[in-house]
XYZ file of C-alpha atoms in Angstrom:
428
model
C -0.039 -0.118 0.053
C 1.225 3.396 -0.950
C 1.745 5.445 2.203
C 4.327 8.157 0.941
C 3.788 11.762 1.459
C 0.046 11.008 2.687
C 0.506 12.364 6.542
C 0.351 15.994 5.616
C -2.310 15.554 3.151
C -4.593 13.369 5.405
C -4.042 16.024 8.134
C -5.350 18.899 5.871
C -8.320 16.508 5.442
C -9.119 16.078 8.801
C -9.060 19.922 9.326
C -11.539 20.201 6.438
C -13.847 17.773 7.946
C -13.721 19.969 11.183
C -14.311 22.931 8.975
C -17.535 21.241 7.081
C -18.876 20.460 10.156
C -18.951 24.328 11.093
C -20.548 25.095 7.769
C -23.387 22.837 8.532
C -24.252 19.361 7.483
C -27.230 17.978 5.528
C -29.880 16.688 7.675
C -29.711 13.077 6.739
C -26.291 12.719 8.410
C -26.270 11.697 11.854
C -23.481 12.803 14.121
C -22.356 9.375 14.870
C -21.613 9.096 11.381
C -18.644 11.360 11.621
C -16.734 9.370 14.118
C -14.145 11.906 14.415
C -13.340 11.208 17.989
C -12.310 7.451 17.669
C -10.372 7.980 14.392
C -7.061 6.564 14.079
C -4.036 8.768 13.379
C -4.246 10.116 9.900
C -1.373 8.323 8.464
C -2.973 4.703 9.542
C -6.119 5.221 8.120
C -7.228 3.242 4.527
C -7.988 6.330 2.098
C -11.174 5.572 0.357
C -13.010 6.756 -2.813
C -16.814 7.017 -2.685
C -18.089 6.285 -6.329
C -21.613 6.894 -6.612
C -23.246 8.498 -3.581
C -27.130 8.116 -4.313
C -29.306 6.406 -2.198
C -27.376 3.170 -1.648
C -23.929 5.132 -1.945
C -25.008 7.508 0.862
C -25.810 4.301 3.094
C -22.484 3.235 2.179
C -20.922 6.113 3.000
C -22.297 6.387 6.423
C -21.103 2.693 7.012
C -17.283 3.419 5.990
C -16.991 7.197 6.979
C -18.219 5.822 10.773
C -15.265 3.139 10.740
C -12.272 4.794 12.808
C -9.780 3.497 10.459
C -11.114 4.970 7.371
C -10.529 8.420 5.515
C -13.137 9.268 2.754
C -10.710 11.402 0.581
C -12.628 11.495 -2.501
C -16.453 11.623 -3.803
C -17.603 10.901 -6.951
C -20.894 11.479 -8.772
C -22.410 12.928 -11.674
C -24.930 14.858 -9.643
C -22.944 18.015 -8.447
C -25.046 18.279 -5.232
C -24.680 14.772 -4.343
C -20.855 14.857 -4.522
C -20.234 18.422 -3.058
C -22.817 17.694 -0.156
C -20.970 14.515 1.025
C -17.422 15.637 0.194
C -18.008 18.839 2.456
C -19.191 16.216 5.228
C -15.982 14.356 5.104
C -13.550 17.155 3.964
C -12.961 15.245 0.653
C -12.406 16.325 -2.878
C -15.329 16.192 -5.066
C -15.223 14.842 -8.868
C -17.543 14.030 -11.512
C -15.122 11.584 -13.298
C -14.084 8.338 -11.509
C -10.680 8.361 -13.179
C -9.659 11.565 -11.330
C -10.154 9.788 -8.174
C -8.067 6.951 -9.067
C -5.258 8.706 -10.140
C -5.043 10.097 -6.556
C -2.211 8.518 -4.410
C -4.186 8.497 -1.236
C -6.675 6.538 -2.599
C -6.209 2.858 -1.281
C -9.779 1.693 -2.191
C -12.848 2.442 -4.020
C -16.525 1.544 -2.845
C -18.546 1.661 -6.037
C -22.175 2.133 -5.758
C -23.377 3.537 -9.295
C -26.182 2.398 -11.278
C -25.523 -1.287 -12.546
C -23.963 -0.795 -15.891
C -20.890 0.974 -14.736
C -19.884 -1.582 -11.706
C -17.516 -3.763 -13.843
C -15.961 -1.029 -15.950
C -15.032 1.089 -12.911
C -14.260 -2.057 -10.959
C -11.736 -3.072 -13.819
C -10.421 0.525 -13.844
C -9.662 0.482 -10.336
C -7.892 -2.805 -10.429
C -5.668 -1.751 -13.168
C -4.852 1.224 -10.967
C -3.835 -0.673 -8.343
C -6.909 -0.138 -6.090
C -8.867 -2.310 -4.002
C -12.970 -2.210 -4.595
C -16.116 -2.816 -2.606
C -18.615 -3.035 -5.530
C -22.369 -3.404 -5.204
C -24.440 -6.016 -6.864
C -24.816 -7.155 -9.395
C -21.880 -7.500 -11.313
C -21.645 -7.555 -15.013
C -23.905 -6.540 -17.417
C -23.048 -9.774 -19.270
C -21.027 -12.960 -18.609
C -18.002 -11.363 -20.500
C -17.783 -8.595 -18.073
C -17.894 -10.858 -15.107
C -15.143 -12.839 -16.299
C -12.802 -10.014 -17.439
C -13.428 -8.365 -13.801
C -12.094 -11.482 -12.155
C -9.256 -11.516 -14.505
C -8.388 -7.831 -13.889
C -8.621 -8.441 -10.065
C -6.533 -11.461 -10.112
C -3.760 -9.968 -12.421
C -3.889 -7.025 -10.090
C -3.853 -9.148 -6.529
C -6.063 -6.391 -5.073
C -8.989 -6.861 -2.696
C -12.600 -7.255 -4.107
C -15.414 -7.347 -1.712
C -19.106 -8.037 -3.201
C -21.770 -6.146 -1.534
C -23.755 -9.299 -0.645
C -23.973 -8.383 2.898
C -26.081 -11.221 4.305
C -22.472 -13.118 4.408
C -21.879 -10.651 7.400
C -24.998 -11.599 9.499
C -24.581 -14.352 11.952
C -27.586 -16.129 10.973
C -26.934 -16.377 7.334
C -23.791 -17.540 8.129
C -24.830 -20.348 10.483
C -27.756 -21.589 8.215
C -24.953 -21.912 5.258
C -22.572 -23.263 7.611
C -24.883 -26.064 8.822
C -25.647 -27.056 5.103
C -21.919 -27.310 4.519
C -21.259 -29.790 7.253
C -24.294 -31.856 6.132
C -26.521 -31.780 8.595
C -29.792 -32.106 6.279
C -27.782 -34.862 4.369
C -27.042 -34.529 0.625
C -28.646 -31.565 -1.034
C -31.562 -32.674 -3.476
C -33.414 -29.317 -4.461
C -32.913 -25.750 -4.043
C -35.482 -22.890 -3.859
C -34.546 -19.293 -4.350
C -36.903 -16.501 -4.438
C -36.450 -12.544 -4.670
C -38.788 -9.578 -5.447
C -40.040 -9.413 -8.729
C -39.459 -6.296 -11.506
C -42.229 -4.822 -13.738
C -43.061 -3.196 -16.708
C -44.110 0.397 -17.369
C -42.222 3.671 -16.824
C -42.583 6.951 -18.667
C -40.689 7.422 -21.701
C -41.452 11.317 -22.068
C -38.157 13.140 -22.854
C -37.641 15.965 -20.118
C -34.704 18.792 -19.715
C -31.441 17.273 -18.106
C -31.463 18.856 -14.566
C -28.982 21.593 -13.970
C -25.665 20.201 -12.396
C -25.999 16.356 -13.728
C -23.539 15.397 -16.313
C -25.715 13.127 -18.011
C -23.241 11.959 -20.623
C -21.176 10.889 -18.081
C -23.887 9.096 -16.012
C -24.528 6.895 -19.650
C -21.008 6.343 -20.300
C -20.695 2.981 -21.956
C -24.660 2.536 -22.304
C -26.367 3.266 -25.306
C -27.490 7.228 -25.842
C -30.963 7.610 -25.213
C -32.937 10.907 -24.608
C -32.731 11.963 -20.817
C -36.299 10.882 -18.764
C -36.110 11.234 -15.216
C -37.442 7.394 -14.851
C -34.180 6.406 -16.458
C -31.741 8.046 -13.685
C -33.681 6.904 -10.889
C -34.836 3.712 -9.285
C -36.526 1.563 -10.379
C -35.476 2.529 -13.748
C -31.747 2.140 -12.727
C -32.638 -1.433 -12.169
C -35.362 -2.193 -14.901
C -33.844 -1.054 -17.937
C -31.889 -3.647 -20.156
C -29.344 -0.754 -21.556
C -28.354 -0.195 -17.880
C -28.990 -3.767 -16.184
C -30.739 -6.991 -16.305
C -33.412 -6.051 -13.648
C -34.143 -8.052 -10.448
C -32.799 -11.436 -11.990
C -29.371 -10.113 -10.710
C -29.941 -6.906 -8.972
C -31.930 -8.671 -6.329
C -31.380 -12.148 -7.338
C -27.616 -11.863 -6.385
C -28.388 -11.976 -2.568
C -30.202 -15.183 -2.346
C -28.259 -17.029 -5.292
C -25.149 -15.717 -3.386
C -26.255 -17.298 0.019
C -26.665 -20.776 -2.356
C -23.289 -20.427 -3.455
C -22.150 -19.825 -0.059
C -23.970 -22.931 1.209
C -23.046 -25.598 -1.459
C -21.252 -25.900 -4.679
C -24.023 -27.524 -6.672
C -23.186 -24.788 -9.446
C -19.837 -26.510 -9.738
C -21.009 -30.324 -9.675
C -21.693 -30.737 -13.442
C -23.395 -28.864 -16.097
C -25.771 -26.010 -15.677
C -28.797 -26.648 -17.702
C -31.236 -23.577 -17.668
C -34.676 -23.390 -19.038
C -37.894 -21.262 -18.150
C -40.237 -18.494 -18.894
C -40.644 -14.670 -17.999
C -42.049 -11.555 -19.365
C -40.046 -8.920 -21.611
C -42.004 -5.566 -21.675
C -42.416 -4.219 -25.040
C -43.864 -1.221 -24.102
C -42.797 1.681 -21.599
C -39.427 2.336 -20.391
C -38.712 -0.671 -18.170
C -37.606 -3.745 -20.363
C -36.193 -6.054 -18.408
C -37.313 -9.632 -17.395
C -39.994 -10.205 -14.687
C -42.578 -12.984 -13.557
C -39.963 -15.187 -14.644
C -40.287 -19.098 -13.480
C -36.936 -20.785 -13.900
C -35.994 -24.847 -13.621
C -32.229 -24.966 -13.505
C -30.271 -28.296 -13.002
C -26.947 -27.771 -11.082
C -25.685 -31.220 -12.034
C -28.115 -33.335 -10.308
C -29.825 -30.818 -7.881
C -32.882 -28.753 -8.955
C -33.104 -24.939 -8.676
C -36.232 -23.386 -8.914
C -35.846 -19.638 -9.027
C -38.909 -17.393 -9.279
C -39.990 -13.964 -7.525
C -41.127 -13.924 -4.363
C -40.002 -13.054 -0.689
C -36.384 -13.163 -0.762
C -35.071 -16.598 0.538
C -32.715 -19.430 -0.035
C -34.048 -22.979 0.796
C -31.720 -26.062 0.904
C -33.409 -29.444 0.688
C -31.571 -32.427 1.769
C -32.000 -35.972 2.302
C -32.897 -35.258 6.177
C -34.653 -32.240 6.175
C -34.271 -28.542 5.041
C -32.700 -25.233 5.817
C -33.954 -21.746 4.555
C -31.932 -18.814 4.717
C -33.419 -15.290 4.413
C -32.015 -11.711 5.284
C -34.685 -11.670 7.755
C -33.626 -13.429 10.809
C -37.177 -14.734 11.834
C -37.501 -16.440 8.194
C -34.179 -18.313 8.649
C -35.758 -21.372 9.611
C -35.667 -25.148 9.379
C -37.592 -28.504 8.905
C -36.342 -29.394 12.540
C -35.832 -26.035 15.051
C -33.337 -27.979 16.557
C -31.267 -28.007 13.577
C -30.421 -24.207 13.637
C -30.317 -24.398 17.768
C -27.363 -27.028 18.026
C -24.398 -25.817 19.580
C -21.511 -24.470 17.206
C -18.776 -26.815 17.479
C -15.271 -25.359 18.577
C -13.793 -26.939 15.645
C -15.740 -27.370 12.531
C -12.945 -28.233 10.358
C -13.115 -27.702 6.756
C -16.820 -26.872 6.834
C -15.950 -23.673 8.569
C -17.116 -20.710 6.819
C -15.415 -17.495 7.143
C -16.674 -15.252 10.042
C -17.440 -11.398 9.200
C -19.464 -9.129 11.664
C -18.978 -6.269 9.496
C -19.190 -6.460 5.511
C -17.682 -2.578 5.556
C -14.944 -3.886 8.299
C -14.214 -7.001 6.902
C -13.239 -5.411 3.790
C -10.890 -2.534 5.017
C -9.311 -5.360 7.288
C -8.526 -7.488 4.073
C -7.364 -3.975 2.377
C -5.041 -3.352 5.309
C -3.543 -6.681 5.191
C -3.641 -6.746 1.303
C -5.014 -10.113 1.554
C -7.673 -10.665 -1.285
C -8.916 -14.220 0.516
C -9.615 -12.172 3.822
C -12.645 -10.988 1.882
C -15.911 -12.651 3.027
C -17.598 -12.041 -0.223
C -14.675 -12.365 -2.790
C -15.253 -11.765 -6.886
C -14.705 -15.462 -7.755
C -17.954 -16.591 -5.931
C -19.616 -13.468 -7.118
C -18.801 -14.580 -10.821
C -20.470 -17.800 -10.083
C -23.709 -16.226 -8.697
C -23.911 -13.604 -11.460
C -23.436 -16.104 -14.497
C -26.594 -18.086 -13.134
C -28.653 -14.835 -13.225
C -27.355 -14.145 -17.014
C -28.078 -17.671 -18.155
C -31.885 -17.142 -16.961
C -31.992 -14.041 -18.881
C -30.703 -15.404 -21.959
C -33.062 -18.491 -21.591
C -36.033 -16.328 -21.293
C -34.896 -13.546 -24.019
C -34.200 -16.618 -26.612
C -36.590 -18.959 -25.611
C -34.043 -21.807 -25.550
C -32.730 -24.284 -23.312
C -29.005 -23.632 -22.441
C -26.289 -25.493 -21.165
C -23.228 -24.009 -19.382
C -20.155 -25.785 -18.585
C -18.957 -24.259 -15.231
C -15.408 -25.919 -15.416
C -14.814 -24.325 -19.097
C -17.257 -21.490 -18.530
C -18.620 -21.847 -22.015
C -22.033 -22.343 -23.371
C -22.256 -26.334 -24.339
C -25.742 -25.613 -25.811
C -26.807 -22.378 -27.238
C -27.835 -20.501 -30.403
C -25.722 -18.135 -32.224
C -28.117 -15.636 -30.781
C -27.450 -16.787 -27.349
C -23.639 -17.051 -27.742
C -23.458 -13.324 -28.911
C -25.445 -12.125 -25.860
C -22.661 -13.374 -23.561
C -20.846 -9.912 -24.678
C -22.380 -6.445 -24.489
C -21.044 -3.527 -26.772
C -19.961 -0.469 -24.787
C -20.210 3.202 -26.433
C -17.137 4.270 -27.385
C -14.344 5.506 -25.845
C -15.269 3.011 -22.916
C -14.023 -0.275 -23.253
C -13.247 -3.134 -20.709
């Protein structure tokens, strides 16, 4: 980690933070989020650039800024009021172009909470700049992006943390570890549910708001007339130019739990078929009302809209893991109530009590393997989402080889959809 010439700059930033407090803070920032009294000495903190500070990005800023060993030194957003407001809170510099933040010597890591279409391009740029990255889900707009992102971080040797925070929830960890330990026997089937998408959305063109860099916001996405619904939720999740919808945008959470709890997706060919609705009118055009039947080797996975959960069905019972601790249940309540072994051996999953803190600790140690939600596993769950999207859009039964990472069965159209064009000058 580069530390030269950083002490003086960090001290200046700390004084700037205090000055920002005197100027008055946005009402949504709690005093506890500042954490100034418990901050470590400036030269010992991890320098972080926040890239994307809208709704989810604001939440992440609060979390990272409150950590005693973090100094937010750069804030990037295409909306001027967002970036300048948060930069004022923490004494950071504000940028509209993420590349300027990546060029800063005192940025050790980035937190990417942009709209979906920017996740992988910014993450790859960060890896090439030698930065560590915490990236919100979903991952790429296509499988090619997922694989390119993994290659970039492997080459750089930097830390990647996926924003699947259930891995840092104790009940999620315990449920998955029990499945790994075989307490319900061999897994026969898995059920995964997540919230649904929808059609609709106004396509009426509107003036671009003052202080909003729409050209930069679009970036690698196709140029389309500005409409407020495109640049705000749910449009940022439900427009195919920018996302693949909740198949990945929300499905990433329960599918990631499935990956954490078992390796069925690696056990043999992945066979995907199903149905769904692709809207043809309105602004929103990602798949919704899907019903996917997937064979992971010999394990059947049913993936459909519903209340988020991952249910592992084994020879001797079942375990259901959900974000809501009250919906993390089992066929026999005693399964979840058993004592934790002092030495679970090879079946012990990594313990993380803070998703943000786990990432920062991995960055401090320069150890990609210390991240509880690593990129290699993010790629595995994201590929399943993309295969579902392709199966619905082509109407085909697709077969994927998880070891060679290629389509064994699929038309030329399906093969072509493993790639997404990017608007020049942006590339992977």
